Amino acid sequence: MQPDLNRVIEQVSKEKGMDRQVIIEAIESAMLSAARRTFGQKQIEAKFNHEIGEVELFEIKTVVQTVTDPETEITLADARANMDPEAQEGDELLSKLPATSFGRIAAQVAKQSVIQKVREAERELIYNEFRDRKGEIFSGIVQRIERKNIIVNLGRTDAVLPEKEQIPWERYRQGDRIRAFVLDVEMSHKGPQIVLSRTHPGFLIKLFEQEAPEVYEGIIEIKGAAREPGSRAKIAVHSTDPDVDPVGACVGMKGTRVQAVVQELRGERVDIVPWTPDPAEYVCRAILPAKVSKIILDEDDHAMEIIVPDDQLSLAIGKKGQNVRLASRLTAWRLDVRSESEIELERTRALESLTGMTGIGDLTAELLYQQGYKSAADVAEADEATLAELEGIEADKAQAILQAAQDYVDEQAAAEADPQEPVDTPDGPAGQTGSPQSALVGQAATGVDGAQAASEEV
């Protein structure tokens, strides 16, 4: 060992950023391990002497009346004669051991042990540092690429950016500078394993914190974020100060703030949505730029049916369903987008089915439809008490509606199970209605349509 370890400890402490006491404890532990290899079963204690810069070894012996283990015990008479005149039975006395007693192998073991202890302490220090900073953005240098995973040098340690956490079409070379979000930190036998991400929604939120001081200071809160990395993203913002526009603050003067975020995300388009506690209004804002005609909310299934004008349907759904998919993730509601014409067609068919029941008029059918009953089969599966709770429907009427629905469903099932055989009529063969002249007209019309279709095909 060096004659003065103080300078060595000080240097290692600065280089590794470690506490001085941690290094001293590592050296003491290493010296103790080496001493046990040399001195066998003796009880030994290692202490670092700051004044001389050395680790001193002490043999510990317990004062007893009768010695049973000479390696660890000493008689009271010998203790008072050779070590401490005031020794008492049961005391533990220390006697310094010569450090020169170490052999070459023991010294090598001590050296390796110190290196190992310092390395373990450094790993623990790095792990604690990054564990506490999980969810932050770090900047590093691309060290190498292994099986499409990017190894990033963060200064004191390396981190990995897995392929699935990389933005699609993004390419890096060795030596490139990269910014990423600390996704996970775990300790393994190889040391701290730091996983980075550039696709996590948290990366988008942290970028806005860096670009918009109002977000960093908490004046503007980012309530949620949803991403399809490299393509499009949505964030919901809310201002705690009524005088601060949350959307404008995130966009910045002439869009400088949001453009800086978009540039970092390699052109990923970001929609900034003003947050509101009203779920329906929140969804209407999240589905922008499409305009919403009506929303039907189902709290039990945590779902919403969004009705939009026909010309807004493709805009609401987005390319390959991207817009509604992001809106659903942002709001945490299951969304179903439908056009007005589709809803009207469904309504027409539902009213036809409902009015087909005996004793059900247009008003009752409309009432049932508004309550979510879209066919006689839906009504037949309902509970009488549930129907009686509807406005304008009393208990006796609910029973009659339920009976009519069940009769209608039974009739439909019987008709499908036992279809009647077609019979010839005076008007013509079975299955043909109307006069021969009307049949000829129909054939002629079909011929014209066929000729026109053939002409259009040519």
CSV table of C-alpha atoms in Angstrom, one decimal:
chain,number,residue,atom,x,y,z
A,1,MET,CA,0.0,0.0,0.0
A,2,GLN,CA,1.1,3.6,-0.4
A,3,PRO,CA,2.8,5.2,2.7
A,4,ASP,CA,0.2,8.0,2.6
A,5,LEU,CA,-3.3,7.0,1.5
A,6,ASN,CA,-4.8,10.4,2.1
A,7,ARG,CA,-3.8,11.7,-1.3
A,8,VAL,CA,-5.0,8.5,-3.0
A,9,ILE,CA,-8.3,8.7,-1.3
A,10,GLU,CA,-8.7,12.4,-2.1
A,11,GLN,CA,-7.9,11.8,-5.8
A,12,VAL,CA,-10.3,8.9,-6.1
A,13,SER,CA,-13.0,10.8,-4.3
A,14,LYS,CA,-12.7,13.7,-6.9
A,15,GLU,CA,-12.5,11.5,-9.9
A,16,LYS,CA,-15.4,9.2,-9.0
A,17,GLY,CA,-17.5,11.8,-7.2
A,18,MET,CA,-17.7,9.5,-4.2
A,19,ASP,CA,-17.8,10.3,-0.5
A,20,ARG,CA,-14.3,10.1,1.2
A,21,GLN,CA,-15.7,7.9,4.0
A,22,VAL,CA,-17.0,5.3,1.5
A,23,ILE,CA,-13.5,4.9,0.0
A,24,ILE,CA,-12.0,4.6,3.5
A,25,GLU,CA,-14.5,1.9,4.5
A,26,ALA,CA,-13.7,0.0,1.3
A,27,ILE,CA,-9.9,0.1,2.1
A,28,GLU,CA,-10.5,-1.0,5.7
A,29,SER,CA,-12.7,-3.9,4.5
A,30,ALA,CA,-10.1,-4.9,1.9
A,31,MET,CA,-7.3,-4.8,4.5
A,32,LEU,CA,-9.4,-6.9,6.9
A,33,SER,CA,-10.0,-9.5,4.3
A,34,ALA,CA,-6.3,-9.8,3.5
A,35,ALA,CA,-5.4,-9.9,7.2
A,36,ARG,CA,-7.7,-12.8,7.8
A,37,ARG,CA,-5.8,-14.8,5.1
A,38,THR,CA,-2.6,-14.1,6.9
A,39,PHE,CA,-3.5,-14.4,10.6
A,40,GLY,CA,-6.1,-17.2,10.4
A,41,GLN,CA,-8.6,-17.4,13.2
A,42,LYS,CA,-7.6,-14.3,15.1
A,43,GLN,CA,-10.1,-11.6,15.7
A,44,ILE,CA,-8.8,-8.6,13.8
A,45,GLU,CA,-10.0,-5.0,13.3
A,46,ALA,CA,-8.8,-2.6,10.7
A,47,LYS,CA,-8.8,1.2,11.3
A,48,PHE,CA,-7.7,4.0,9.0
A,49,ASN,CA,-5.3,6.4,10.7
A,50,HIS,CA,-5.9,9.8,9.2
A,51,GLU,CA,-2.8,11.3,10.7
A,52,ILE,CA,-0.3,8.9,9.2
A,53,GLY,CA,-2.4,7.9,6.2
A,54,GLU,CA,-2.2,4.2,6.8
A,55,VAL,CA,-4.6,1.4,7.7
A,56,GLU,CA,-3.7,-0.1,11.1
A,57,LEU,CA,-4.5,-3.7,12.1
A,58,PHE,CA,-5.4,-4.7,15.6
A,59,GLU,CA,-5.8,-8.1,17.2
A,60,ILE,CA,-8.8,-8.4,19.5
A,61,LYS,CA,-8.6,-10.6,22.6
A,62,THR,CA,-11.2,-11.1,25.3
A,63,VAL,CA,-10.1,-11.2,29.0
A,64,VAL,CA,-11.2,-14.4,30.7
A,65,GLN,CA,-10.3,-16.3,33.8
A,66,THR,CA,-9.4,-19.5,32.0
A,67,VAL,CA,-8.4,-19.6,28.3
A,68,THR,CA,-10.1,-22.0,26.0
A,69,ASP,CA,-9.2,-20.4,22.7
A,70,PRO,CA,-5.7,-18.9,22.7
A,71,GLU,CA,-6.4,-17.1,19.3
A,72,THR,CA,-9.2,-15.0,20.8
A,73,GLU,CA,-8.8,-15.1,24.6
A,74,ILE,CA,-6.2,-14.0,27.2
A,75,THR,CA,-6.0,-14.5,30.9
A,76,LEU,CA,-6.6,-11.7,33.3
A,77,ALA,CA,-3.1,-12.0,34.7
A,78,ASP,CA,-1.5,-11.8,31.2
A,79,ALA,CA,-3.7,-8.9,30.2
A,80,ARG,CA,-2.7,-6.8,33.2
A,81,ALA,CA,0.9,-7.7,32.9
A,82,ASN,CA,1.3,-7.2,29.1
A,83,MET,CA,-1.5,-5.0,27.8
A,84,ASP,CA,-3.6,-3.0,30.4
A,85,PRO,CA,-2.9,-3.0,34.1
A,86,GLU,CA,-6.5,-2.0,34.8
A,87,ALA,CA,-8.0,-4.8,32.6
A,88,GLN,CA,-11.1,-6.5,33.9
A,89,GLU,CA,-12.6,-9.9,33.1
A,90,GLY,CA,-14.8,-9.6,29.9
A,91,ASP,CA,-12.9,-6.6,28.5
A,92,GLU,CA,-11.8,-6.7,24.8
A,93,LEU,CA,-8.2,-5.5,24.4
A,94,LEU,CA,-6.6,-4.4,21.2
A,95,SER,CA,-3.0,-5.0,20.2
A,96,LYS,CA,-1.5,-3.6,17.0
A,97,LEU,CA,-0.3,-6.1,14.4
A,98,PRO,CA,2.7,-5.4,12.1
A,99,ALA,CA,1.6,-4.6,8.6
A,100,THR,CA,4.8,-6.1,7.3
A,101,SER,CA,3.4,-9.5,8.2
A,102,PHE,CA,1.5,-9.5,4.9
A,103,GLY,CA,2.7,-11.8,2.2
A,104,ARG,CA,2.7,-11.0,-1.5
A,105,ILE,CA,-0.6,-12.9,-2.1
A,106,ALA,CA,-2.3,-11.2,0.7
A,107,ALA,CA,-1.2,-7.8,-0.5
A,108,GLN,CA,-2.5,-8.6,-4.0
A,109,VAL,CA,-5.8,-9.7,-2.5
A,110,ALA,CA,-6.1,-6.4,-0.6
A,111,LYS,CA,-5.4,-4.4,-3.8
A,112,GLN,CA,-8.0,-6.3,-5.8
A,113,SER,CA,-10.5,-6.0,-2.9
A,114,VAL,CA,-10.0,-2.3,-2.8
A,115,ILE,CA,-10.6,-2.0,-6.5
A,116,GLN,CA,-13.7,-4.1,-6.3
A,117,LYS,CA,-15.1,-2.3,-3.3
A,118,VAL,CA,-14.6,1.1,-4.9
A,119,ARG,CA,-16.2,-0.1,-8.2
A,120,GLU,CA,-19.2,-1.5,-6.3
A,121,ALA,CA,-19.6,1.8,-4.4
A,122,GLU,CA,-19.4,3.7,-7.6
A,123,ARG,CA,-22.1,1.6,-9.2
A,124,GLU,CA,-24.3,2.1,-6.2
A,125,LEU,CA,-23.7,5.8,-6.3
A,126,ILE,CA,-24.6,6.0,-10.0
A,127,TYR,CA,-27.7,3.8,-9.5
A,128,ASN,CA,-29.0,6.1,-6.7
A,129,GLU,CA,-28.3,9.2,-8.8
A,130,PHE,CA,-30.2,8.0,-11.9
A,131,ARG,CA,-33.0,6.3,-9.9
A,132,ASP,CA,-33.8,9.7,-8.3
A,133,ARG,CA,-33.7,11.4,-11.7
A,134,LYS,CA,-35.9,8.9,-13.5
A,135,GLY,CA,-38.2,10.7,-15.9
A,136,GLU,CA,-35.8,13.4,-16.8
A,137,ILE,CA,-34.1,14.2,-20.1
A,138,PHE,CA,-30.3,13.5,-20.4
A,139,SER,CA,-28.0,14.4,-23.2
A,140,GLY,CA,-25.2,12.0,-24.3
A,141,ILE,CA,-22.9,10.9,-27.0
A,142,VAL,CA,-23.6,7.8,-29.2
A,143,GLN,CA,-20.9,5.4,-28.2
A,144,ARG,CA,-21.8,2.4,-30.4
A,145,ILE,CA,-24.7,0.5,-31.9
A,146,GLU,CA,-25.3,-3.1,-30.9
A,147,ARG,CA,-28.1,-5.1,-32.6
A,148,LYS,CA,-30.0,-1.9,-33.5
A,149,ASN,CA,-29.7,-0.8,-29.8
A,150,ILE,CA,-27.9,2.5,-29.3
A,151,ILE,CA,-25.3,2.7,-26.5
A,152,VAL,CA,-25.2,6.3,-25.2
A,153,ASN,CA,-22.4,7.7,-23.0
A,154,LEU,CA,-23.9,9.9,-20.3
A,155,GLY,CA,-20.5,10.9,-18.9
A,156,ARG,CA,-20.1,8.7,-15.8
A,157,THR,CA,-21.9,5.7,-17.2
A,158,ASP,CA,-23.4,4.2,-20.3
A,159,ALA,CA,-27.1,3.8,-21.1
A,160,VAL,CA,-29.0,1.9,-23.7
A,161,LEU,CA,-31.7,3.3,-26.2
A,162,PRO,CA,-33.5,0.1,-27.3
A,163,GLU,CA,-34.8,-0.1,-30.9
A,164,LYS,CA,-38.4,0.0,-29.8
A,165,GLU,CA,-37.8,3.3,-27.9
A,166,GLN,CA,-36.3,5.0,-31.0
A,167,ILE,CA,-38.4,7.2,-33.3
A,168,PRO,CA,-39.0,5.5,-36.6
A,169,TRP,CA,-36.7,6.4,-39.5
A,170,GLU,CA,-34.3,8.0,-37.0
A,171,ARG,CA,-30.6,7.2,-37.7
A,172,TYR,CA,-27.6,7.9,-35.6
A,173,ARG,CA,-23.9,7.5,-36.0
A,174,GLN,CA,-21.0,7.1,-33.5
A,175,GLY,CA,-20.2,10.4,-32.0
A,176,ASP,CA,-23.6,12.0,-32.6
A,177,ARG,CA,-25.2,13.9,-29.7
A,178,ILE,CA,-28.6,12.6,-28.5
A,179,ARG,CA,-31.2,13.7,-26.0
A,180,ALA,CA,-33.5,11.0,-24.4
A,181,PHE,CA,-35.9,10.4,-21.6
A,182,VAL,CA,-34.7,8.2,-18.7
A,183,LEU,CA,-37.4,5.4,-18.8
A,184,ASP,CA,-36.1,2.9,-16.3
A,185,VAL,CA,-33.2,2.3,-14.0
A,186,GLU,CA,-32.4,-1.2,-12.6
A,187,MET,CA,-29.4,-2.7,-10.7
A,188,SER,CA,-27.9,-5.9,-12.1
A,189,HIS,CA,-24.7,-7.8,-11.4
A,190,LYS,CA,-23.1,-5.8,-14.1
A,191,GLY,CA,-24.0,-2.5,-12.5
A,192,PRO,CA,-26.9,0.0,-13.1
A,193,GLN,CA,-28.8,-0.6,-16.3
A,194,ILE,CA,-30.2,2.7,-17.6
A,195,VAL,CA,-32.9,2.5,-20.3
A,196,LEU,CA,-33.6,5.5,-22.4
A,197,SER,CA,-36.6,6.4,-24.6
A,198,ARG,CA,-37.4,8.9,-27.3
A,199,THR,CA,-40.9,7.6,-27.9
A,200,HIS,CA,-42.4,7.9,-24.4
A,201,PRO,CA,-45.1,10.6,-23.9
A,202,GLY,CA,-43.0,11.8,-21.0
A,203,PHE,CA,-40.3,12.8,-23.4
A,204,LEU,CA,-42.7,15.2,-25.1
A,205,ILE,CA,-43.9,16.6,-21.8
A,206,LYS,CA,-40.3,17.3,-20.6
A,207,LEU,CA,-39.4,19.0,-23.9
A,208,PHE,CA,-42.3,21.4,-23.4
A,209,GLU,CA,-41.0,22.0,-19.8
A,210,GLN,CA,-37.6,23.0,-21.2
A,211,GLU,CA,-39.1,25.2,-24.0
A,212,ALA,CA,-41.9,26.9,-22.0
A,213,PRO,CA,-41.0,28.5,-18.7
A,214,GLU,CA,-44.6,28.6,-17.7
A,215,VAL,CA,-44.8,24.8,-17.9
A,216,TYR,CA,-41.6,24.4,-15.9
A,217,GLU,CA,-42.8,26.8,-13.2
A,218,GLY,CA,-46.2,25.1,-12.9
A,219,ILE,CA,-48.3,27.9,-14.2
A,220,ILE,CA,-49.3,25.7,-17.1
A,221,GLU,CA,-50.1,22.0,-16.4
A,222,ILE,CA,-49.8,19.3,-19.0
A,223,LYS,CA,-52.7,17.1,-18.1
A,224,GLY,CA,-52.0,14.4,-20.7
A,225,ALA,CA,-50.1,13.4,-23.7
A,226,ALA,CA,-50.5,10.8,-26.5
A,227,ARG,CA,-48.0,10.0,-29.3
A,228,GLU,CA,-47.5,8.0,-32.4
A,229,PRO,CA,-43.7,8.7,-32.5
A,230,GLY,CA,-42.4,10.4,-35.6
A,231,SER,CA,-45.9,11.1,-37.0
A,232,ARG,CA,-48.3,12.9,-34.7
A,233,ALA,CA,-49.0,13.8,-31.0
A,234,LYS,CA,-51.6,15.5,-28.8
A,235,ILE,CA,-51.1,17.2,-25.5
A,236,ALA,CA,-53.7,18.6,-23.2
A,237,VAL,CA,-52.8,21.8,-21.3
A,238,HIS,CA,-54.4,23.8,-18.5
A,239,SER,CA,-53.5,27.2,-17.0
A,240,THR,CA,-53.7,27.8,-13.3
A,241,ASP,CA,-53.5,31.5,-14.0
A,242,PRO,CA,-56.6,32.9,-15.9
A,243,ASP,CA,-54.4,35.6,-17.5
A,244,VAL,CA,-52.2,33.1,-19.1
A,245,ASP,CA,-53.3,31.3,-22.4
A,246,PRO,CA,-52.0,27.7,-22.1
A,247,VAL,CA,-52.1,27.0,-25.8
A,248,GLY,CA,-50.4,30.3,-26.8
A,249,ALA,CA,-47.7,29.8,-24.1
A,250,CYS,CA,-46.8,26.4,-25.5
A,251,VAL,CA,-46.9,27.5,-29.1
A,252,GLY,CA,-44.7,30.6,-28.4
A,253,MET,CA,-44.1,33.7,-30.5
A,254,LYS,CA,-44.5,32.8,-34.1
A,255,GLY,CA,-44.6,29.1,-33.1
A,256,THR,CA,-40.9,29.1,-31.9
A,257,ARG,CA,-41.5,26.9,-28.9
A,258,VAL,CA,-43.6,24.2,-30.5
A,259,GLN,CA,-41.3,24.2,-33.5
A,260,ALA,CA,-38.3,23.5,-31.3
A,261,VAL,CA,-40.2,20.5,-29.9
A,262,VAL,CA,-41.2,19.3,-33.4
A,263,GLN,CA,-37.6,19.6,-34.6
A,264,GLU,CA,-36.3,17.5,-31.7
A,265,LEU,CA,-39.0,14.9,-32.5
A,266,ARG,CA,-37.9,14.7,-36.2
A,267,GLY,CA,-41.0,16.5,-37.6
A,268,GLU,CA,-43.6,14.9,-35.3
A,269,ARG,CA,-46.7,17.1,-35.6
A,270,VAL,CA,-48.0,18.2,-32.2
A,271,ASP,CA,-51.7,19.2,-31.5
A,272,ILE,CA,-52.1,21.4,-28.4
A,273,VAL,CA,-55.5,20.9,-26.8
A,274,PRO,CA,-57.0,23.1,-24.0
A,275,TRP,CA,-58.0,20.8,-21.2
A,276,THR,CA,-61.4,20.9,-19.5
A,277,PRO,CA,-62.9,18.8,-16.7
A,278,ASP,CA,-66.1,18.2,-18.7
A,279,PRO,CA,-65.4,14.8,-20.5
A,280,ALA,CA,-67.7,15.5,-23.5
A,281,GLU,CA,-66.2,19.0,-24.1
A,282,TYR,CA,-62.7,17.5,-23.6
A,283,VAL,CA,-63.3,14.9,-26.3
A,284,CYS,CA,-64.7,17.5,-28.7
A,285,ARG,CA,-61.5,19.5,-28.3
A,286,ALA,CA,-59.3,16.4,-28.6
A,287,ILE,CA,-60.9,15.3,-31.9
A,288,LEU,CA,-60.1,18.7,-33.5
A,289,PRO,CA,-59.8,19.8,-36.3
A,290,ALA,CA,-63.0,17.9,-37.0
A,291,LYS,CA,-66.3,19.5,-35.9
A,292,VAL,CA,-68.6,17.4,-33.7
A,293,SER,CA,-72.4,17.5,-34.1
A,294,LYS,CA,-73.4,15.4,-31.1
A,295,ILE,CA,-71.9,13.2,-28.4
A,296,ILE,CA,-73.6,10.2,-26.7
A,297,LEU,CA,-71.9,9.4,-23.4
A,298,ASP,CA,-71.9,6.0,-21.8
A,299,GLU,CA,-70.4,6.3,-18.3
A,300,ASP,CA,-70.9,2.6,-17.5
A,301,ASP,CA,-68.7,1.4,-20.4
A,302,HIS,CA,-66.5,4.6,-20.2
A,303,ALA,CA,-67.3,5.2,-23.9
A,304,MET,CA,-68.5,8.0,-26.2
A,305,GLU,CA,-70.2,7.9,-29.5
A,306,ILE,CA,-69.1,10.9,-31.6
A,307,ILE,CA,-71.4,12.0,-34.4
A,308,VAL,CA,-69.9,14.3,-37.0
A,309,PRO,CA,-71.2,15.7,-40.3
A,310,ASP,CA,-70.6,13.5,-43.3
A,311,ASP,CA,-67.9,15.8,-44.7
A,312,GLN,CA,-66.0,15.7,-41.4
A,313,LEU,CA,-65.9,11.9,-40.9
A,314,SER,CA,-62.6,11.3,-42.6
A,315,LEU,CA,-61.1,14.3,-40.8
A,316,ALA,CA,-62.3,13.1,-37.4
A,317,ILE,CA,-61.0,9.6,-38.0
A,318,GLY,CA,-57.7,10.7,-39.5
A,319,LYS,CA,-55.2,8.8,-41.6
A,320,LYS,CA,-55.6,5.1,-40.7
A,321,GLY,CA,-57.6,6.1,-37.7
A,322,GLN,CA,-54.8,8.2,-36.2
A,323,ASN,CA,-56.7,11.2,-35.0
A,324,VAL,CA,-59.4,9.3,-33.1
A,325,ARG,CA,-56.8,6.9,-31.8
A,326,LEU,CA,-54.7,9.7,-30.3
A,327,ALA,CA,-57.9,11.4,-29.0
A,328,SER,CA,-58.9,8.2,-27.2
A,329,ARG,CA,-55.5,7.8,-25.6
A,330,LEU,CA,-55.4,11.5,-24.6
A,331,THR,CA,-58.8,11.5,-22.9
A,332,ALA,CA,-58.8,7.9,-21.7
A,333,TRP,CA,-62.2,7.3,-23.2
A,334,ARG,CA,-63.2,4.7,-25.7
A,335,LEU,CA,-64.4,6.6,-28.8
A,336,ASP,CA,-66.6,5.6,-31.7
A,337,VAL,CA,-66.9,8.1,-34.6
A,338,ARG,CA,-70.0,7.9,-36.8
A,339,SER,CA,-71.4,10.1,-39.5
A,340,GLU,CA,-74.8,11.9,-39.4
A,341,SER,CA,-76.2,9.9,-42.4
A,342,GLU,CA,-75.2,6.6,-40.7
A,343,ILE,CA,-76.9,7.6,-37.5
A,344,GLU,CA,-80.0,8.7,-39.5
A,345,LEU,CA,-80.1,5.4,-41.3
A,346,GLU,CA,-79.8,3.5,-38.1
A,347,ARG,CA,-82.6,5.6,-36.6
A,348,THR,CA,-84.9,4.9,-39.5
A,349,ARG,CA,-84.3,1.1,-39.2
A,350,ALA,CA,-84.7,1.2,-35.5
A,351,LEU,CA,-88.0,3.1,-35.6
A,352,GLU,CA,-89.3,0.6,-38.3
A,353,SER,CA,-88.5,-2.3,-36.0
A,354,LEU,CA,-90.0,-0.6,-32.9
A,355,THR,CA,-93.2,0.6,-34.6
A,356,GLY,CA,-93.6,-3.0,-36.0
A,357,MET,CA,-94.6,-4.1,-32.5
A,358,THR,CA,-98.3,-4.2,-31.8
A,359,GLY,CA,-99.6,-1.0,-30.0
A,360,ILE,CA,-96.4,1.0,-30.3
A,361,GLY,CA,-96.8,4.4,-31.9
A,362,ASP,CA,-94.3,6.8,-33.3
A,363,LEU,CA,-93.9,8.8,-30.0
A,364,THR,CA,-93.3,5.6,-27.9
A,365,ALA,CA,-90.9,4.3,-30.5
A,366,GLU,CA,-88.9,7.6,-30.5
A,367,LEU,CA,-88.8,7.5,-26.7
A,368,LEU,CA,-87.5,3.9,-26.7
A,369,TYR,CA,-84.9,4.8,-29.4
A,370,GLN,CA,-83.7,7.8,-27.4
A,371,GLN,CA,-83.1,5.5,-24.4
A,372,GLY,CA,-80.9,3.2,-26.5
A,373,TYR,CA,-83.4,0.6,-27.6
A,374,LYS,CA,-82.6,0.2,-31.3
A,375,SER,CA,-84.8,-2.8,-32.1
A,376,ALA,CA,-87.7,-4.9,-30.8
A,377,ALA,CA,-85.1,-7.5,-29.7
A,378,ASP,CA,-83.4,-4.9,-27.5
A,379,VAL,CA,-86.8,-4.2,-25.9
A,380,ALA,CA,-87.5,-7.9,-25.4
A,381,GLU,CA,-84.3,-8.3,-23.5
A,382,ALA,CA,-85.1,-5.3,-21.2
A,383,ASP,CA,-86.4,-5.5,-17.7
A,384,GLU,CA,-90.0,-4.5,-17.0
A,385,ALA,CA,-88.9,-2.3,-14.0
A,386,THR,CA,-86.3,-0.6,-16.2
A,387,LEU,CA,-88.9,0.3,-18.8
A,388,ALA,CA,-91.3,1.6,-16.1
A,389,GLU,CA,-88.6,4.0,-15.0
A,390,LEU,CA,-88.7,5.8,-18.4
A,391,GLU,CA,-90.5,9.1,-18.5
A,392,GLY,CA,-94.0,8.7,-19.9
A,393,ILE,CA,-94.2,4.9,-19.4
A,394,GLU,CA,-96.1,3.5,-16.5
A,395,ALA,CA,-95.9,0.0,-15.1
A,396,ASP,CA,-98.9,-1.3,-17.0
A,397,LYS,CA,-97.7,0.2,-20.2
A,398,ALA,CA,-94.2,-1.2,-19.7
A,399,GLN,CA,-95.7,-4.6,-19.3
A,400,ALA,CA,-97.6,-4.2,-22.5
A,401,ILE,CA,-94.5,-2.9,-24.4
A,402,LEU,CA,-92.4,-5.8,-23.1
A,403,GLN,CA,-95.1,-8.4,-24.2
A,404,ALA,CA,-95.4,-6.8,-27.6
A,405,ALA,CA,-91.7,-6.9,-28.1
A,406,GLN,CA,-91.5,-10.6,-27.1
A,407,ASP,CA,-94.4,-11.4,-29.4
A,408,TYR,CA,-92.8,-9.6,-32.3
A,409,VAL,CA,-89.5,-11.4,-31.8
A,410,ASP,CA,-91.2,-14.7,-31.6
A,411,GLU,CA,-93.1,-14.0,-34.8
A,412,GLN,CA,-89.9,-13.1,-36.6
A,413,ALA,CA,-88.1,-16.2,-35.3
A,414,ALA,CA,-91.0,-18.4,-36.5
A,415,ALA,CA,-91.1,-16.8,-39.9
A,416,GLU,CA,-87.4,-17.4,-40.3
A,417,ALA,CA,-87.6,-21.0,-39.1
A,418,ASP,CA,-90.6,-22.0,-41.3
A,419,PRO,CA,-90.7,-19.9,-44.5
A,420,GLN,CA,-93.9,-20.4,-46.6
A,421,GLU,CA,-93.7,-22.1,-50.0
A,422,PRO,CA,-94.2,-19.7,-52.9
A,423,VAL,CA,-97.5,-20.3,-54.8
A,424,ASP,CA,-98.6,-19.3,-58.3
A,425,THR,CA,-101.0,-16.4,-58.6
A,426,PRO,CA,-103.3,-15.3,-61.4
A,427,ASP,CA,-100.8,-12.5,-62.0
A,428,GLY,CA,-98.0,-14.9,-62.9
A,429,PRO,CA,-95.6,-17.5,-61.6
A,430,ALA,CA,-94.6,-17.7,-57.9
A,431,GLY,CA,-92.5,-14.9,-56.8
A,432,GLN,CA,-93.6,-12.5,-59.6
A,433,THR,CA,-96.0,-9.7,-58.8
A,434,GLY,CA,-97.7,-7.2,-61.0
A,435,SER,CA,-98.9,-7.6,-64.6
A,436,PRO,CA,-97.0,-9.1,-67.5
A,437,GLN,CA,-96.7,-5.6,-68.9
A,438,SER,CA,-94.9,-4.4,-65.7
A,439,ALA,CA,-92.6,-7.4,-65.9
A,440,LEU,CA,-91.7,-6.5,-69.5
A,441,VAL,CA,-91.1,-2.9,-68.5
A,442,GLY,CA,-88.8,-4.1,-65.7
A,443,GLN,CA,-86.9,-6.4,-68.1
A,444,ALA,CA,-86.6,-3.5,-70.6
A,445,ALA,CA,-85.3,-1.2,-67.9
A,446,THR,CA,-82.9,-3.9,-66.8
A,447,GLY,CA,-81.7,-4.2,-70.4
A,448,VAL,CA,-81.2,-0.5,-70.7
A,449,ASP,CA,-79.2,-0.4,-67.4
A,450,GLY,CA,-77.1,-3.3,-68.6
A,451,ALA,CA,-76.4,-1.7,-71.9
A,452,GLN,CA,-75.5,1.5,-70.2
A,453,ALA,CA,-73.2,-0.3,-67.7
A,454,ALA,CA,-71.5,-2.2,-70.6
A,455,SER,CA,-71.1,1.1,-72.4
A,456,GLU,CA,-69.5,2.7,-69.4
A,457,GLU,CA,-67.3,-0.2,-68.8
A,458,VAL,CA,-66.0,0.0,-72.5
